[in-house]
XYZ file of C-alpha atoms in Angstrom:
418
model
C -47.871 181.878 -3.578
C -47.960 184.025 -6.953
C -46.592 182.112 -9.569
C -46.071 183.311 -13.451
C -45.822 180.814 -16.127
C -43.535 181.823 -19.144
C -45.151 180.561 -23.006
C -48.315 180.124 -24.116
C -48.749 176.525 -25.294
C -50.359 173.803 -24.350
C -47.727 172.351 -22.218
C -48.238 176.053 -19.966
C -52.259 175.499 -20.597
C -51.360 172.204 -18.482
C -49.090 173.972 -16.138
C -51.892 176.754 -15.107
C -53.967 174.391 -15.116
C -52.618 172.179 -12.461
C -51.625 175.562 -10.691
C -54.829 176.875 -10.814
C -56.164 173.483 -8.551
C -53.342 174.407 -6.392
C -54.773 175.732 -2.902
C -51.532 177.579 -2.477
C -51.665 179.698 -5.208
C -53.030 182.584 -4.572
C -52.143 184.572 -8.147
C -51.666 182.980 -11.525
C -50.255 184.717 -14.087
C -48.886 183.239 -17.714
C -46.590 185.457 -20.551
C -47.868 185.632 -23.330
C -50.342 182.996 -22.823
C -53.304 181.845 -25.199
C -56.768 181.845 -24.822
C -57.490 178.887 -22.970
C -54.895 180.138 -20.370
C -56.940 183.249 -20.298
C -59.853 181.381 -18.342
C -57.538 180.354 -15.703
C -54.642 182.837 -15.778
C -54.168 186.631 -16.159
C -52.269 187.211 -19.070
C -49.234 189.521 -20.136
C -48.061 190.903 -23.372
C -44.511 190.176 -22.635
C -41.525 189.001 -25.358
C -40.948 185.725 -23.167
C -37.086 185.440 -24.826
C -36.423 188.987 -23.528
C -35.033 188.641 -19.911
C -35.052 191.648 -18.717
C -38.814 192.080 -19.489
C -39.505 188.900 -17.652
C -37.613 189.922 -14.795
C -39.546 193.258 -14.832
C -43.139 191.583 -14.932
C -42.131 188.920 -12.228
C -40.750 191.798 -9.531
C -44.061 194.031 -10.949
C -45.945 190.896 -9.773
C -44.310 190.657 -6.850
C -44.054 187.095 -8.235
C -42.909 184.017 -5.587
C -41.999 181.709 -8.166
C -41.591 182.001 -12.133
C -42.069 178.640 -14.433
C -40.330 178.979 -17.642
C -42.042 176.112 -19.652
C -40.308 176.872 -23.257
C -36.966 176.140 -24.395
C -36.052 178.913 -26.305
C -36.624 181.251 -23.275
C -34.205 178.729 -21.241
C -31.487 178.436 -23.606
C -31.856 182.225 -24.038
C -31.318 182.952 -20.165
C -34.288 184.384 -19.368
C -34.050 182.307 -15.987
C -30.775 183.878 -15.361
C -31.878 186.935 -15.751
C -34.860 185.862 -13.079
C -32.587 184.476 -10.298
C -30.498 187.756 -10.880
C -33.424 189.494 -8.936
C -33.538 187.060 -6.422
C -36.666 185.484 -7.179
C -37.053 182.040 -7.475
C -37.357 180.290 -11.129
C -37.904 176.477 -12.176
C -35.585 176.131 -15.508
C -32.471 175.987 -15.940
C -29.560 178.468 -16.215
C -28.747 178.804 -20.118
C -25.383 177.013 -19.513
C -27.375 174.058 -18.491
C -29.824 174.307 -21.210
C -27.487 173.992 -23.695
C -28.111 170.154 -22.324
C -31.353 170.785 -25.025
C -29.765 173.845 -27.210
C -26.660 171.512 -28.694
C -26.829 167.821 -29.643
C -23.209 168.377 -29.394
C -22.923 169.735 -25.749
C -24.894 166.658 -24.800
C -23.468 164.157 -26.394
C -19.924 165.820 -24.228
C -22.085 165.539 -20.895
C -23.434 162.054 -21.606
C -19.699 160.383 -22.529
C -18.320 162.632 -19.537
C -21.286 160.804 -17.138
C -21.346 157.339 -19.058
C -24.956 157.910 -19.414
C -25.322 154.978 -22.432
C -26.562 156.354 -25.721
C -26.478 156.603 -29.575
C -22.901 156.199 -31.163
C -22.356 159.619 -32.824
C -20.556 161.569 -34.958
C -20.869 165.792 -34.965
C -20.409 167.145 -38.318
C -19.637 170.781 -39.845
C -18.715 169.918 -43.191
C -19.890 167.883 -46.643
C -16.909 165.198 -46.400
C -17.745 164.454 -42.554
C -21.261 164.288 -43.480
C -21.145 161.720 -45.804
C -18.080 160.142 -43.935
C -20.808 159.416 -40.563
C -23.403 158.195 -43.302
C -21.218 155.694 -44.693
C -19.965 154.803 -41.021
C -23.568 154.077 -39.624
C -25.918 153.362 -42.410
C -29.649 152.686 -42.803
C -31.755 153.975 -41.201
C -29.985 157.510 -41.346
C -30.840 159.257 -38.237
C -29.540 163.050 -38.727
C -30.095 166.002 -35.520
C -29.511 169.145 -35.923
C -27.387 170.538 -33.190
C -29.618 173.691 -31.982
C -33.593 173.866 -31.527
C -35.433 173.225 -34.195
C -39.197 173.416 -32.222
C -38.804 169.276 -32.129
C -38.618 169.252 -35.926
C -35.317 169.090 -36.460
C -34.617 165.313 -36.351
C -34.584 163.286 -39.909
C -35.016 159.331 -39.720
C -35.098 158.021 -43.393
C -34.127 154.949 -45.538
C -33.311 157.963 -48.049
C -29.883 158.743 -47.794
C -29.768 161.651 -49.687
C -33.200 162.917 -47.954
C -30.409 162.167 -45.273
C -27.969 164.257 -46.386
C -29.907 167.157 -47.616
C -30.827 167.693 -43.796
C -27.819 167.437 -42.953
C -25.938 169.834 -45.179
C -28.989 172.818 -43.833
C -27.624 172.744 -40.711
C -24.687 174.512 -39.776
C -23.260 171.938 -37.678
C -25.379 168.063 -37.355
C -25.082 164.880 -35.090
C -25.454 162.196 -37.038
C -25.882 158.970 -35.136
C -26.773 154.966 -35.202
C -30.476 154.128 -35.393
C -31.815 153.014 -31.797
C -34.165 150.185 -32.169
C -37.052 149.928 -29.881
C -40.069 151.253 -28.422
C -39.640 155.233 -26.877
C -40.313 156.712 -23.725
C -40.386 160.080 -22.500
C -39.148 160.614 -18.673
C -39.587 163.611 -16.619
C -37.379 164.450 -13.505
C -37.619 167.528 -11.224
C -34.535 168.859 -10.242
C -32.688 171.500 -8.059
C -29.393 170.228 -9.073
C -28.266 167.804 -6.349
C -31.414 166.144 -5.857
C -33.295 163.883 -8.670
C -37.122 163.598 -8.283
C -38.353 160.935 -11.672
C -42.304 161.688 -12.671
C -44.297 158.627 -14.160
C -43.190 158.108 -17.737
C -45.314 158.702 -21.003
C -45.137 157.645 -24.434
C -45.817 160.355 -27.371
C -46.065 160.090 -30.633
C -43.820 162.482 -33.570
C -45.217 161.658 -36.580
C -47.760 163.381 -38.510
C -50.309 160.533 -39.353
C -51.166 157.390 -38.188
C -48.876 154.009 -38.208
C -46.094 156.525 -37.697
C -46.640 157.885 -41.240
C -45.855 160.708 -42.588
C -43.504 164.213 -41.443
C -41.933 164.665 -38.212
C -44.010 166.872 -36.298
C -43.771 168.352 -32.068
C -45.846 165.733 -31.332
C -49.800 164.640 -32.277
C -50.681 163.103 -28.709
C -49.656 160.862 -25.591
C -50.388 158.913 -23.094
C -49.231 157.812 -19.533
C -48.789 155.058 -17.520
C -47.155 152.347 -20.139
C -48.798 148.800 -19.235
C -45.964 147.365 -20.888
C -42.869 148.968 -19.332
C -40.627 147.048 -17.045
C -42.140 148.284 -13.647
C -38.112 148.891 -12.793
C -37.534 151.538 -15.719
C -37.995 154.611 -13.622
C -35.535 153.061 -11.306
C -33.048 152.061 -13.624
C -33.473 155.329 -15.711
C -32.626 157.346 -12.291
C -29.771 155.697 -11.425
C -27.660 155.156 -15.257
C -29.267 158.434 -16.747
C -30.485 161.084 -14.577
C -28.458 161.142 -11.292
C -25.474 160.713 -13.226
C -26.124 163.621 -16.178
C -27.122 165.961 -13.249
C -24.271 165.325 -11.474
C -21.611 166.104 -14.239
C -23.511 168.992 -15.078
C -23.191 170.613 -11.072
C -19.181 169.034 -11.373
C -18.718 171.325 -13.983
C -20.187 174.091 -12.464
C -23.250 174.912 -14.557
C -25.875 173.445 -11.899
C -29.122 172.273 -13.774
C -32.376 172.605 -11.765
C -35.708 172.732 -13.178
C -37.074 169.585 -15.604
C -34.710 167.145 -16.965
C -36.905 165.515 -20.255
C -34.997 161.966 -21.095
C -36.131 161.015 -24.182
C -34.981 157.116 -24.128
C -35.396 154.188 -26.339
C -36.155 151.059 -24.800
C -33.540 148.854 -27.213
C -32.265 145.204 -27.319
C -29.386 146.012 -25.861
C -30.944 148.206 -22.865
C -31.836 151.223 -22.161
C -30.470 154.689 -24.661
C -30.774 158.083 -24.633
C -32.461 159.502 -27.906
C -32.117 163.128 -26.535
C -32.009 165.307 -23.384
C -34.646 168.209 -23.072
C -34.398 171.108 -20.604
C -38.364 171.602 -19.851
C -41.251 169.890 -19.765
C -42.005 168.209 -23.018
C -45.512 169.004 -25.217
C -47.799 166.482 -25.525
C -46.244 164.057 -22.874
C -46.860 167.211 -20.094
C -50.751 166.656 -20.442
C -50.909 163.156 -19.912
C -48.252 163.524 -16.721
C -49.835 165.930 -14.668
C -53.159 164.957 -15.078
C -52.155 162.090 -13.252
C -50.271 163.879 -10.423
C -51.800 164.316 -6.904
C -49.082 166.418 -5.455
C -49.586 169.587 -5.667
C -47.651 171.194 -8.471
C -46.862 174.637 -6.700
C -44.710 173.048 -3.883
C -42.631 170.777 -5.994
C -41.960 173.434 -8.580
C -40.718 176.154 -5.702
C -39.044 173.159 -3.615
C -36.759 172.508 -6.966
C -36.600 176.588 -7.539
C -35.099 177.050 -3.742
C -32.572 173.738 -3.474
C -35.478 172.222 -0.849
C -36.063 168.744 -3.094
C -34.453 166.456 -0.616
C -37.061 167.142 2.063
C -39.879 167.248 0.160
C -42.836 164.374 0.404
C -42.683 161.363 -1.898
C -44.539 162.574 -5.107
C -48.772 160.680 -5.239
C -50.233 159.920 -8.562
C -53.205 158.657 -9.747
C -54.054 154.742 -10.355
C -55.918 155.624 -13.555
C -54.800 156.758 -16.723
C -54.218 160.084 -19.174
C -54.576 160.116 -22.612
C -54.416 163.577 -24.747
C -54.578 163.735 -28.975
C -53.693 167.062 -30.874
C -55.695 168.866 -33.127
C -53.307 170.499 -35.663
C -54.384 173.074 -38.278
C -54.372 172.742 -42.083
C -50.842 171.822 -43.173
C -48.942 171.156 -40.072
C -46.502 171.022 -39.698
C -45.560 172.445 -43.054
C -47.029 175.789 -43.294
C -50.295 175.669 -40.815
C -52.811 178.002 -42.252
C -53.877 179.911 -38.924
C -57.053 182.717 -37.921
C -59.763 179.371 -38.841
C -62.339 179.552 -35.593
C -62.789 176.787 -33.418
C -65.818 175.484 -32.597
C -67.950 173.021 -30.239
C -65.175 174.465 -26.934
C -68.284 175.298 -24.794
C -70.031 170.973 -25.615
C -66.817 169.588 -24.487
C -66.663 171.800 -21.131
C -70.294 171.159 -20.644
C -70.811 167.313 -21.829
C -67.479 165.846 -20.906
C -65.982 167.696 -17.996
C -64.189 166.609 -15.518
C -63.203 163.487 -17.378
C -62.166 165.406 -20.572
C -61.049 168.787 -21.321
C -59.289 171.157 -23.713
C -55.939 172.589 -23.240
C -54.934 175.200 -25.939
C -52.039 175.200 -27.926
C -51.664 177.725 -30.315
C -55.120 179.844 -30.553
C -56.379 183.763 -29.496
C -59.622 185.428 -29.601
C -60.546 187.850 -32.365
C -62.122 191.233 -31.319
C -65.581 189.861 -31.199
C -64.681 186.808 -28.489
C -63.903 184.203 -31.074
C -61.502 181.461 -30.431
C -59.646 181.382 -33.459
C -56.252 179.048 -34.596
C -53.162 181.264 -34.063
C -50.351 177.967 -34.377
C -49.759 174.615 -36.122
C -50.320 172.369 -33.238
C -54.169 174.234 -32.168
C -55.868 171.853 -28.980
C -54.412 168.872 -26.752
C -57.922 167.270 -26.232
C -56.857 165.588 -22.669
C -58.922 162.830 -20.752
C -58.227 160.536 -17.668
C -59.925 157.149 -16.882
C -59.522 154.231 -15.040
C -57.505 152.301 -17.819
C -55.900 153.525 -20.709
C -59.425 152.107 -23.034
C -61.402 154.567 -20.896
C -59.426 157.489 -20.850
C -58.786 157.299 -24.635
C -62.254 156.315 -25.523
C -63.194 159.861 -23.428
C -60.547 161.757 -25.500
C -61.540 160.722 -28.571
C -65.622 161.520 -28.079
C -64.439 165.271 -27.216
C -62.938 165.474 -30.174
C -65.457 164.745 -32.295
C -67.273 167.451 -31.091
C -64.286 169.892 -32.223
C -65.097 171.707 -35.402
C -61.915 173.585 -36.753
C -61.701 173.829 -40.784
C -59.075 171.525 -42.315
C -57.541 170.231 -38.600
C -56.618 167.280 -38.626
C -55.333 164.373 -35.327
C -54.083 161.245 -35.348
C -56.773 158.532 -34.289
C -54.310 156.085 -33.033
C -52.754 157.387 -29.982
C -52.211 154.731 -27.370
C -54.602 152.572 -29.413
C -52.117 149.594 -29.169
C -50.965 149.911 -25.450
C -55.075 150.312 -24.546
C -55.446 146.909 -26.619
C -52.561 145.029 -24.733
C -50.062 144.832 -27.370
């Protein structure tokens, strides 16, 4: 199988990675790609949110399957413009990705499917603004309706830090505060069939304690020791079965990844947000732990084949991956800073540990150098979560990268027990 991957972040570093172990693949190929993708894939200078020049580089390729692992590129139709060639593409038409691309759209879906979520109110002027403010209260949790790279959610105490958000966007879902630990759940899909992966927790905010700016996420970690062992279960059958049903009812099919971003509340189970790919960091920590092969699943859910495919095998152990992020994320990053100590952690702490590359390229002369906000997703497995973290954490230190900085709690309390 030739496959090309679509991005060039670390959620597609993890992607050609796991392809690359893939026995089936014969050719891997990634658009635009980054350096660490380099070392694994062959890359190509391609605009991924131009369709048409996707399309051309996948029949060029003679491509069997095309992985579109950014949202933008979904939600622009690049897979449309894909499948119009007759070549087979995980993501989702950019009808269905509007599931991701308005708050709005699936807030519609989720009342239409009575998938159980936030109360909410979608707002495109000053008077409704402050109207769904005064309705809900503290904590003010404010969304803008299109993508905003995972940085467009506000949670604040502030109400006017509330609605100064909300009066930048041109149109806002404004909704009650979920209480409650999150979790992020992955499901493969070719629209009719529902396939769940193992869930994973990440973390948003910039600093430790869950201080500090919003940010795509500093690190994750999968399984959750303290997750009702039914979840995955229960998630299927109130969330996922039902939201990809409506979706085919109304005739806008969604196959590809279905990212449920849930909070675990008092009153059961809600549904923060729906995503239309797979999510960065929570990606890293997932398939490092899956046994099945990634090609097969990925072209069974491209080609409508997901009801006859093998029950999915994971690993017992655990996955535990913490971003490096350049000076000022997620502000404005400062970017072209080289990266050192790459070559210790491939040498000292492989298999165990590695690097997956986010947002970085290689200067004339060979240098890895930062190109992005969010730089590395230093990823480790281990027995427990203790191990795998304690692994993650040593290859970091041996990262050198001028005014980075991570977050040195990631799944620090779930490794502990609490």
């Amino acid at each position: 199988m030739k496959v090309l991957v679509i991005g060039g972040g670390a959620r597609e570093h993890a992607l050609c990675r796991s392809l690359s172990l893939d026995p089936d693949v014969s050719a891997l190929h990634c658009a635009p790609g980054n350096a660490g993708i380099a070392e694994v894939a062959e890359l190509h200078g391609v605009d991924a949110l131009d369709g048409r020049a996707v399309a051309d580089l996948a029949t060029a390729l003679a491509a069997d399957l095309v992985v579109v692992g950014p949202e933008a590129p979904l939600v622009a139709g690049v897979a449309d413009a894909v499948r119009e060639r007759g070549i087979p593409v995980f993501g989702p038409s950019a009808q269905a990705a509007e599931l991701e691309g308005s708050k709005a759209f699936a807030k519609d879906v989720m009342a239409a499917a009575g998938v159980p979520t936030a109360r909410s109110y979608v707002c495109t002027t000053p008077e409704e603004i402050d109207a769904a403010l005064d309705a809900f209260g503290a904590p003010y949790v404010v969304k803008d309706d299109g993508l905003a790279a995972g940085k467009g959610v506000v949670v604040t105490e502030d109400v006017e830090a509330a609605r100064a958000h909300a009066n930048a966007c041109d149109r806002v879902v404004i909704e009650e505060f979920l209480d409650g630990p999150e979790v992020s759940l992955f499901a493969v899909t070719d629209g009719e069939t529902v396939v769940p992966l193992q869930p994973a927790q990440d973390f948003k905010r910039a600093h430790d304690g869950d201080q500090g700016p919003n940010t795509g996420g500093m690190g994750a970690y999968s399984p959750l020791p303290w997750a009702d062992p039914k979840l995955v279960d229960e998630v299927l059958r109130t969330v996922l079965q039902p939201t990809v049903d409506e979706l085919r009812r109304r005739g806008t099919p969604f196959s590809g990844l279905l990212y449920a971003g849930l909070a675990i509340t008092s009153r059961g189970v809600r549904v923060i947000e729906f995503n239309a790919r797979f999510g960065d960091p929570e990606t890293q920590v997932v398939l490092a732990r899956l046994k099945t092969p990634l090609a097969g699943l990925l072209h069974a859910a491209a080609t409508g084949a997901l009801a006859t495919f093998p029950p999915l095998r994971w690993s017992d152990g655990a996955a535990v991956t913490v971003v490096v992020a350049s000076h000022n994320y997620p502000d404005a990053p400062r970017t072209g800073d080289p990266i050192e100590g790459l070559a210790e952690v491939a040498e000292q702490d492989a298999p165990d540990a590695y690097v997956l590359h986010a947002g970085t390229r290689r200067d004339a002369s060979g240098v890895v150098l930062s190109a992005g906000g969010r730089v590395l997703s230093v990823t480790a497995t281990g027995a427990d979560l203790a191990t795998a973290r304690d692994r993650a954490y040593r290859a970091v230190g041996r990262i050198s990268l001028d005014g980075s900085h991570h977050r040195t709690d990631i799944a620090a309390k779930a490794a502990a027990g609490e």
